[in-house]
CSV table of C-alpha atoms in Angstrom, one decimal:
chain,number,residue,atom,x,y,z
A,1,UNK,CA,104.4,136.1,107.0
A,2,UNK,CA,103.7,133.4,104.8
A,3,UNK,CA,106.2,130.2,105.6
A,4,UNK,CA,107.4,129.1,101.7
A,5,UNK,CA,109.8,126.4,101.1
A,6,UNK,CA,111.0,125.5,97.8
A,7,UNK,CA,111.8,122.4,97.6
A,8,UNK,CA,113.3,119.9,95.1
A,9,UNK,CA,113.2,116.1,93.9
A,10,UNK,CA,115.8,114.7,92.7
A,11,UNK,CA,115.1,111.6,90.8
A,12,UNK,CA,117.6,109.3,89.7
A,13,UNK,CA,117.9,107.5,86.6
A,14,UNK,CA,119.3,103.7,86.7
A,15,UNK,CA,122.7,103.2,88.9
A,16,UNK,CA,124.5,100.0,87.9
A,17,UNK,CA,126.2,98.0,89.6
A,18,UNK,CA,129.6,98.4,87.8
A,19,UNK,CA,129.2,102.1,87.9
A,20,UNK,CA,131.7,103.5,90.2
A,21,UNK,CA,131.2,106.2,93.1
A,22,UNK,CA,132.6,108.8,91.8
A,23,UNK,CA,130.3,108.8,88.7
A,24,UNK,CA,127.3,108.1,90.7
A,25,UNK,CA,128.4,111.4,92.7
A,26,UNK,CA,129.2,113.6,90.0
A,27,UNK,CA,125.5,112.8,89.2
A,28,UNK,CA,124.4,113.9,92.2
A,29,UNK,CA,126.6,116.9,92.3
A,30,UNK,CA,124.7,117.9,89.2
A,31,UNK,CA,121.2,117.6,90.4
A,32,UNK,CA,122.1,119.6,93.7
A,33,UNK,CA,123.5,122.2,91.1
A,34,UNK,CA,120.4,122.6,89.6
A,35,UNK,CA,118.0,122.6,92.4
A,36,UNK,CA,120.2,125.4,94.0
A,37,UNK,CA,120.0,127.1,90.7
A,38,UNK,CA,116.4,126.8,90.9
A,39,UNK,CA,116.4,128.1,94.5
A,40,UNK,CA,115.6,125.3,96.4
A,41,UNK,CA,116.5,125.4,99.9
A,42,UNK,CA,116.0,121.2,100.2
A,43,UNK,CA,116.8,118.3,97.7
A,44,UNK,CA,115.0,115.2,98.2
A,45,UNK,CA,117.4,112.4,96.8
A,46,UNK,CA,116.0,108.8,96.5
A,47,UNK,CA,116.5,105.9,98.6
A,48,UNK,CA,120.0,104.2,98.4
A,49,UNK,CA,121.2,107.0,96.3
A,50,UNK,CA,124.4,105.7,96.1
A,51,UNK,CA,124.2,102.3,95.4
A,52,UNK,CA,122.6,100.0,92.6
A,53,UNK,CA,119.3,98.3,94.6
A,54,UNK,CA,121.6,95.8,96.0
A,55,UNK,CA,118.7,94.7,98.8
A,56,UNK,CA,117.0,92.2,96.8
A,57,UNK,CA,119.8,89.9,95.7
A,58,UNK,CA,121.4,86.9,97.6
A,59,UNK,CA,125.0,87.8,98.8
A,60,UNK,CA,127.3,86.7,100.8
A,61,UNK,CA,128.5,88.8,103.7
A,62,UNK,CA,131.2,89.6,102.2
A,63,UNK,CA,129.6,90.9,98.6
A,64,UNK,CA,127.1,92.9,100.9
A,65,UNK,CA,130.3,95.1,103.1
A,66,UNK,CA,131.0,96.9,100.0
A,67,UNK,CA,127.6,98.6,99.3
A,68,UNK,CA,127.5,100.0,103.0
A,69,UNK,CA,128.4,102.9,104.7
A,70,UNK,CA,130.3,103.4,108.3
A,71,UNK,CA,129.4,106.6,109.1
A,72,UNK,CA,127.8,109.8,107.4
A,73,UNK,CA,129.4,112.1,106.3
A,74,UNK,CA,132.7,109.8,105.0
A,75,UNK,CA,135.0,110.4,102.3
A,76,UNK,CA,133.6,108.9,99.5
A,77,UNK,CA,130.6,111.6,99.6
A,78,UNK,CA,132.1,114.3,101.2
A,79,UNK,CA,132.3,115.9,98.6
A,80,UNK,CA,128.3,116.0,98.5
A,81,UNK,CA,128.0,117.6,101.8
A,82,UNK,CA,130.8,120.6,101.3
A,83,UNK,CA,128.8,121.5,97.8
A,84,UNK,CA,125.5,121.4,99.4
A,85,UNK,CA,127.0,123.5,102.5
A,86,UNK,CA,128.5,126.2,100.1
A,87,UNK,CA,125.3,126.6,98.1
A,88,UNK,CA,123.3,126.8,101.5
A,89,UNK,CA,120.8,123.7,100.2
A,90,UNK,CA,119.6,121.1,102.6
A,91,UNK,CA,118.8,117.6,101.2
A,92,UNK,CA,117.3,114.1,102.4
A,93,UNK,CA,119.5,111.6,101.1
A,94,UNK,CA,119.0,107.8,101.9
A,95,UNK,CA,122.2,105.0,101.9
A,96,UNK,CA,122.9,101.6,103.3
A,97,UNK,CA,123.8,102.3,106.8
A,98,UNK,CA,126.2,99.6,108.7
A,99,UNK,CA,126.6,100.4,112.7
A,100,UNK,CA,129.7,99.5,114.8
A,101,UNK,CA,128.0,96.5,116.4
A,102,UNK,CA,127.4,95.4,112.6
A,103,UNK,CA,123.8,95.8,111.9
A,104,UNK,CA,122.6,96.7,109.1
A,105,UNK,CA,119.8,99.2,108.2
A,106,UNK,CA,118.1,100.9,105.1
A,107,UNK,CA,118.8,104.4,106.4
A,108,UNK,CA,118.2,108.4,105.7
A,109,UNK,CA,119.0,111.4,107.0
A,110,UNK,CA,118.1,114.8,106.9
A,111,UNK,CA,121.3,117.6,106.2
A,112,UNK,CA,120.4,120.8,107.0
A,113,UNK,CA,121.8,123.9,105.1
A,114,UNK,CA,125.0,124.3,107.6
A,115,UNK,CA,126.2,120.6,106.4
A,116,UNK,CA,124.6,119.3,109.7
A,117,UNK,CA,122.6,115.9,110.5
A,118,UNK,CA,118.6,116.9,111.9
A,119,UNK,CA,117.7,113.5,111.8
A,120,UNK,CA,118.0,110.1,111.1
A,121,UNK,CA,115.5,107.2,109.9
A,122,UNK,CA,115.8,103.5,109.9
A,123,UNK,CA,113.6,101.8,107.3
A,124,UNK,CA,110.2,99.5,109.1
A,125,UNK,CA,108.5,98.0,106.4
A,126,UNK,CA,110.7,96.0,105.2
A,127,UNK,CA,109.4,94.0,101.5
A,128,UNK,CA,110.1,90.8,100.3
A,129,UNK,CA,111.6,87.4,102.3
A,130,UNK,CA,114.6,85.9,103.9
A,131,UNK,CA,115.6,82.6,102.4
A,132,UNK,CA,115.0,82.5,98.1
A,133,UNK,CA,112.0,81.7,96.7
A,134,UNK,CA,112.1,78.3,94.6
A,135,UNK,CA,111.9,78.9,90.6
A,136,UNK,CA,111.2,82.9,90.9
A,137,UNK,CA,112.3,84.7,88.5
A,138,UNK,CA,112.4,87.8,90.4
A,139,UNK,CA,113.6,87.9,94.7
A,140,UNK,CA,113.5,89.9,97.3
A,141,UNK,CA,115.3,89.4,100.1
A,142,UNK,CA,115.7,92.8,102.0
A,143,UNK,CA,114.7,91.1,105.0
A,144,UNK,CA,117.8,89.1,104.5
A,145,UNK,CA,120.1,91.6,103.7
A,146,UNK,CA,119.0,94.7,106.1
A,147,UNK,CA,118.0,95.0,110.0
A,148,UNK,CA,114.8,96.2,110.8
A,149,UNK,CA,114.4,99.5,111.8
A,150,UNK,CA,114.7,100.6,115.4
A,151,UNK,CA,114.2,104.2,115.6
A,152,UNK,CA,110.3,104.5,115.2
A,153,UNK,CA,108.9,107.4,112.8
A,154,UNK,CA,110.9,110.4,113.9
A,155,UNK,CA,109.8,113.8,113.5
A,156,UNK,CA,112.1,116.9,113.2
A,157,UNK,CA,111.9,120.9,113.6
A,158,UNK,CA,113.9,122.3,110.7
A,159,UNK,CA,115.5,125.8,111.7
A,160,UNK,CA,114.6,129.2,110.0
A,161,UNK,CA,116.3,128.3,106.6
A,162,UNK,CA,113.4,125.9,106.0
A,163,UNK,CA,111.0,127.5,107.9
A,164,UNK,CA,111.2,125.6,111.4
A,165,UNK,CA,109.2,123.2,108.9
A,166,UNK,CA,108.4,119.6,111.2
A,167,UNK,CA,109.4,117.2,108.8
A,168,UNK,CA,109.6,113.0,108.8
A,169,UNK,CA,111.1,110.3,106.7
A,170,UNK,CA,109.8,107.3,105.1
A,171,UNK,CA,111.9,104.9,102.6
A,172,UNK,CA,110.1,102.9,99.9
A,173,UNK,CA,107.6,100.5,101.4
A,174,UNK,CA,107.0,102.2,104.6
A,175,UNK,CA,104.9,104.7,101.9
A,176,UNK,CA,102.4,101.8,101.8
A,177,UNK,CA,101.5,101.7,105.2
A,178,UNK,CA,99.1,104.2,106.8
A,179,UNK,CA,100.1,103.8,110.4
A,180,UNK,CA,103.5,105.6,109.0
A,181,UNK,CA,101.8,108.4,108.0
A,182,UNK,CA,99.9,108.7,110.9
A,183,UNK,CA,102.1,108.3,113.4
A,184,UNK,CA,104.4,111.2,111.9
A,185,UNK,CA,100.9,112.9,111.4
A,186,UNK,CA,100.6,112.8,115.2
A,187,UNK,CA,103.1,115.3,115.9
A,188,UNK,CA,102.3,117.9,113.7
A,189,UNK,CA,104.6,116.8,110.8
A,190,UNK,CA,104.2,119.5,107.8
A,191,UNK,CA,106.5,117.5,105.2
A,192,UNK,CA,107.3,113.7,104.8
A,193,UNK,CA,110.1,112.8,102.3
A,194,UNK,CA,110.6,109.7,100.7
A,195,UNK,CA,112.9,108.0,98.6
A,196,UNK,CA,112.0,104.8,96.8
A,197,UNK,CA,113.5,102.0,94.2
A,198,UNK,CA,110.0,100.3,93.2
A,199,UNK,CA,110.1,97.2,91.4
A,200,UNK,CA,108.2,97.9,88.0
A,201,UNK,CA,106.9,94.1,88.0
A,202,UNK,CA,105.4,92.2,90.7
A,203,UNK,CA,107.7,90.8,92.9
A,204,UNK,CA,105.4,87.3,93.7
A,205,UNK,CA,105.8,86.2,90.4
A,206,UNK,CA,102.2,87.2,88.6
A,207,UNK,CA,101.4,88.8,85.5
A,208,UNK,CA,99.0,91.2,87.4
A,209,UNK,CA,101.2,94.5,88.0
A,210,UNK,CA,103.5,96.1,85.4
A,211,UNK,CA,105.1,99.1,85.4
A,212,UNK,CA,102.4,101.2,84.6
A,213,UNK,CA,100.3,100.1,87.5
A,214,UNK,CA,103.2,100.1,89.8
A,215,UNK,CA,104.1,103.7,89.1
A,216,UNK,CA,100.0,104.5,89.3
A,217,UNK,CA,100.1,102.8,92.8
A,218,UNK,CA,102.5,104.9,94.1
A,219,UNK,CA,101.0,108.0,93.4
A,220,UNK,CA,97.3,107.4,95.5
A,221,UNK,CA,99.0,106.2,98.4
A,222,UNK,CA,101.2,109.5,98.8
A,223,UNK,CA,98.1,111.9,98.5
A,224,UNK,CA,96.0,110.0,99.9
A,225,UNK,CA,97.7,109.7,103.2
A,226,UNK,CA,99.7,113.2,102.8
A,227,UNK,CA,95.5,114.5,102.5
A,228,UNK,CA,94.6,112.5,105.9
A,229,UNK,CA,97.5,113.7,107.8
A,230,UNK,CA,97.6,117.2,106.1
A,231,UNK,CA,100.8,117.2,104.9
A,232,UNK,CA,103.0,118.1,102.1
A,233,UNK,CA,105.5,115.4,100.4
A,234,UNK,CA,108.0,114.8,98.4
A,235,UNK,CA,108.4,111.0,96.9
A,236,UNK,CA,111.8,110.8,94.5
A,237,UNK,CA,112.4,107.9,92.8
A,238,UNK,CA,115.6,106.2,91.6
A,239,UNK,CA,114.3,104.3,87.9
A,240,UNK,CA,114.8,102.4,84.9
A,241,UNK,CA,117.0,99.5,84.1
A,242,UNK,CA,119.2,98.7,86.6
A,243,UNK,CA,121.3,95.6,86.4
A,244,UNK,CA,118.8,94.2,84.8
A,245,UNK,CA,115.4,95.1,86.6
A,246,UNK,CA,113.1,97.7,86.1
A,247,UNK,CA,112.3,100.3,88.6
A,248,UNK,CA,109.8,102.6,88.6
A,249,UNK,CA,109.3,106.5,88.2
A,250,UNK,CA,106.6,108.8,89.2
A,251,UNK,CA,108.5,110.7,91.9
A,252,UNK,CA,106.5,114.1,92.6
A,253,UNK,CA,105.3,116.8,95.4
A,254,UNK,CA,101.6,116.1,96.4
A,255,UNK,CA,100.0,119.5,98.8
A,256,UNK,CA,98.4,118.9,101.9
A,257,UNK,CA,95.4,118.6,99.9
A,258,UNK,CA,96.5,115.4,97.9
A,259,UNK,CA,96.8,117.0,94.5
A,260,UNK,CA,100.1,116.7,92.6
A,261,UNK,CA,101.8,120.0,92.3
A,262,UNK,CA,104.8,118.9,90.5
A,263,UNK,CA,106.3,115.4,89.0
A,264,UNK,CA,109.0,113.7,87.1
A,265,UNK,CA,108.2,113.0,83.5
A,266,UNK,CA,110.8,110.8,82.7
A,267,UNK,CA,113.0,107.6,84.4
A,268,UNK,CA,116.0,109.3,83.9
A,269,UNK,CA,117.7,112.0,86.1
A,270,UNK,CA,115.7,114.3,86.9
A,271,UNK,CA,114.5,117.9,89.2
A,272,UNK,CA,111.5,119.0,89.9
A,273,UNK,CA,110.9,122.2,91.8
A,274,UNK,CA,107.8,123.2,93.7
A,275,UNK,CA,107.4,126.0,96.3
A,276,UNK,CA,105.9,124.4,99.3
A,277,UNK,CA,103.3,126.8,101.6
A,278,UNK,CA,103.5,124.9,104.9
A,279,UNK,CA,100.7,127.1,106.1
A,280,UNK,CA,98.6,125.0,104.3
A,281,UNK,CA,98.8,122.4,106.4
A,282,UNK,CA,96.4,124.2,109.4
A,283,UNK,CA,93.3,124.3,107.2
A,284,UNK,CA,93.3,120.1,107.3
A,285,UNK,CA,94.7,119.9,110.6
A,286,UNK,CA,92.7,122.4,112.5
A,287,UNK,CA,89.3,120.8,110.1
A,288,UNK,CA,88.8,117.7,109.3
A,289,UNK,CA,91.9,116.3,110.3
A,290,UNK,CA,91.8,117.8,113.9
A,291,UNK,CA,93.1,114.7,115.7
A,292,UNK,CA,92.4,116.3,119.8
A,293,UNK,CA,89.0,116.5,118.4
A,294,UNK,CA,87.8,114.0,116.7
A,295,UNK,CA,90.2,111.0,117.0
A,296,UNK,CA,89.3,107.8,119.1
A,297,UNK,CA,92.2,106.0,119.8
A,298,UNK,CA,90.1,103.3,122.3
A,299,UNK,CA,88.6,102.0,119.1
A,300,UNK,CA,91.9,101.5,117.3
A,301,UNK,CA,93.6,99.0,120.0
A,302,UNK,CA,93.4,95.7,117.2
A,303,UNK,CA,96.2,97.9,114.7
A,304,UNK,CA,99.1,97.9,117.3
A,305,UNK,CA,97.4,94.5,119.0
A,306,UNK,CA,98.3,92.1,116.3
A,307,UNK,CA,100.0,92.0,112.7
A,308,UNK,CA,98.1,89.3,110.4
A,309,UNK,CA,94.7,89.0,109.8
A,310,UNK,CA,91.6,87.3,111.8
A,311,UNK,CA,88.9,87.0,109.7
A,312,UNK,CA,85.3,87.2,111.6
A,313,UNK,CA,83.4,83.7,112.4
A,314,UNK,CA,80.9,82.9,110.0
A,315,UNK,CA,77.2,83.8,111.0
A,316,UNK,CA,76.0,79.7,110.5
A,317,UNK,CA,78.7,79.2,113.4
A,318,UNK,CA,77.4,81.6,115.0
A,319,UNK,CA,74.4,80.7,115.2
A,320,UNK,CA,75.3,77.2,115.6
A,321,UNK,CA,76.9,78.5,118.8
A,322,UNK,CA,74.1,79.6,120.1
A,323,UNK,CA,71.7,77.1,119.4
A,324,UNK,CA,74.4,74.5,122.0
A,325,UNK,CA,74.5,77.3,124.4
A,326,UNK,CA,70.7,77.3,124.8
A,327,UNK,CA,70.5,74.0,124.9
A,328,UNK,CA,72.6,73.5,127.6
């Protein structure tokens, strides 16, 4: 029997600051609606879904307490969780997550269709810097504002109502980095999903990247990697103008082949519904992609050995090096 799982995204048009929970919920409430509606079983929302994209401004500790939450499900989104339960719809959802012992983390979960938690992700890659940067016009300072993530890259086995699917989560930059993908990709995983607020301008200041070529850049790197790791995924965007920087669209399901079987056409809110054959996954996993087979992990030590990069000698030193060792 052929394992199908329809699945939605669930983009997000702009959430501004001054816009109030409830409003950002009833939003929300309306996108599940129509993914259930459409038959989906799962709802990919977008990263800090209910938030503006707070992560890159300077605040003080006490601007930042108000944008986080203490534990999942709470009040203010309950309401979210009973809906989804009653229409039996599962969703990835991703929030600013504070602990007990006050860390702080860019965070998503998995909900399965009885209202419970599968599985929880931290966000790794996190962009931008700690202190300001002089005369930018634009900052990021997530690593100021959130923890690093301390929980790895997670895999999960769904239950029957999405077809004891292995699924993983990424959030926004970690999309970027192929050692992500892979590591999910080495145990079996047969969906990623992702949520992402993408600056539509370069962050460092150039002239370079716009939103075009943002939003083109974070298409390749989801089939590409979803191809080499044989996987479906769903990337959901939240986009437009929020608070006064642009964020950019493009969320969309990609096959386990790379190709785009479905995507948002605008930056507003938005569903798109694909059915999702996780079956496809074996003919790149058992092929070309068949890691037992033809992986070599021996050669790969220098990826988890060091971070930055060290550039090879130049061949006049080298030969200069061995001209004094002969001489010797």
């Amino acid at each position: 029997m052929a394992r199908i799982l329809r699945a939605a995204a669930a983009q997000m048009g702009q959430t501004q600051k001054a816009d109030s929970r409830e409003h950002t919920l009833g939003r929300m409430l309306e996108l599940l609606e129509t993914a259930a509606a459409r038959d989906a079983s799962l709802i990919v929302f977008p990263e800090l879904a209910f938030t503006t994209f707070f992560p890159p401004w300077y605040l003080e500790d006490g601007a930042l307490y108000q944008y986080f939450e203490r534990g999942m499900p709470n009040p203010a989104v309950q309401r979210l969780f009973d809906r989804a339960r009653a229409l039996c719809v599962g969703f990835y959802i991703g929030y600013a997550e504070q602990t007990p012992d006050e860390r702080r983390y860019n965070c998503s979960i998995l909900v399965d269709c009885d209202g419970k938690i599968l599985g929880r992700y931290r966000k790794v890659h996190l962009p931008g810097s700690v202190e300001p940067r002089a005369g930018a016009r634009y900052q990021q300072l997530e690593k100021r504002n959130i923890t690093y993530g301390d929980l790895g890259f997670p895999a999960f086995r769904a239950g029957a109502d999405w077809r004891h699917a292995i699924i993983g989560m990424m959030i926004c930059n970690d999309r970027r980095w192929p050692e992500a993908w892979r590591v999910l990709g080495l145990q079996g995983v047969e969906l990623v999903c992702v949520g992402y607020n993408s600056a539509a301008y370069d962050l460092n200041g150039g002239a370079t990247e716009d939103a075009a070529l943002r939003t083109f850049h974070s298409k390749p790197v989801t089939q590409a990697n979803a191809y080499m790791n044989a996987t479906w995924a769903i990337a959901v965007a939240k986009a437009g103008d929020e608070d006064g920087s642009g964020l950019i669209g493009g969320s969309c399901i990609v096959d386990p082949n790379g190709r785009i079987v479905a995507e948002a056409e605008t930056l507003a809110d938005e569903v798109v519904v694909a059915d999702l054959d996780l079956d496809l996954c074996r003919q790149g996993k058992d092929k070309m992609f068949n890691f037992a087979t033809h992986r070599r992990p021996e050669q790969y030590s220098v990826i988890t050995e060091r971070a930055g990069v060290i550039e090879p000698t130049a061949l006049s030193a080298i030969a200069t090096n061995l001209s004094e060792a002969r001489g010797r």
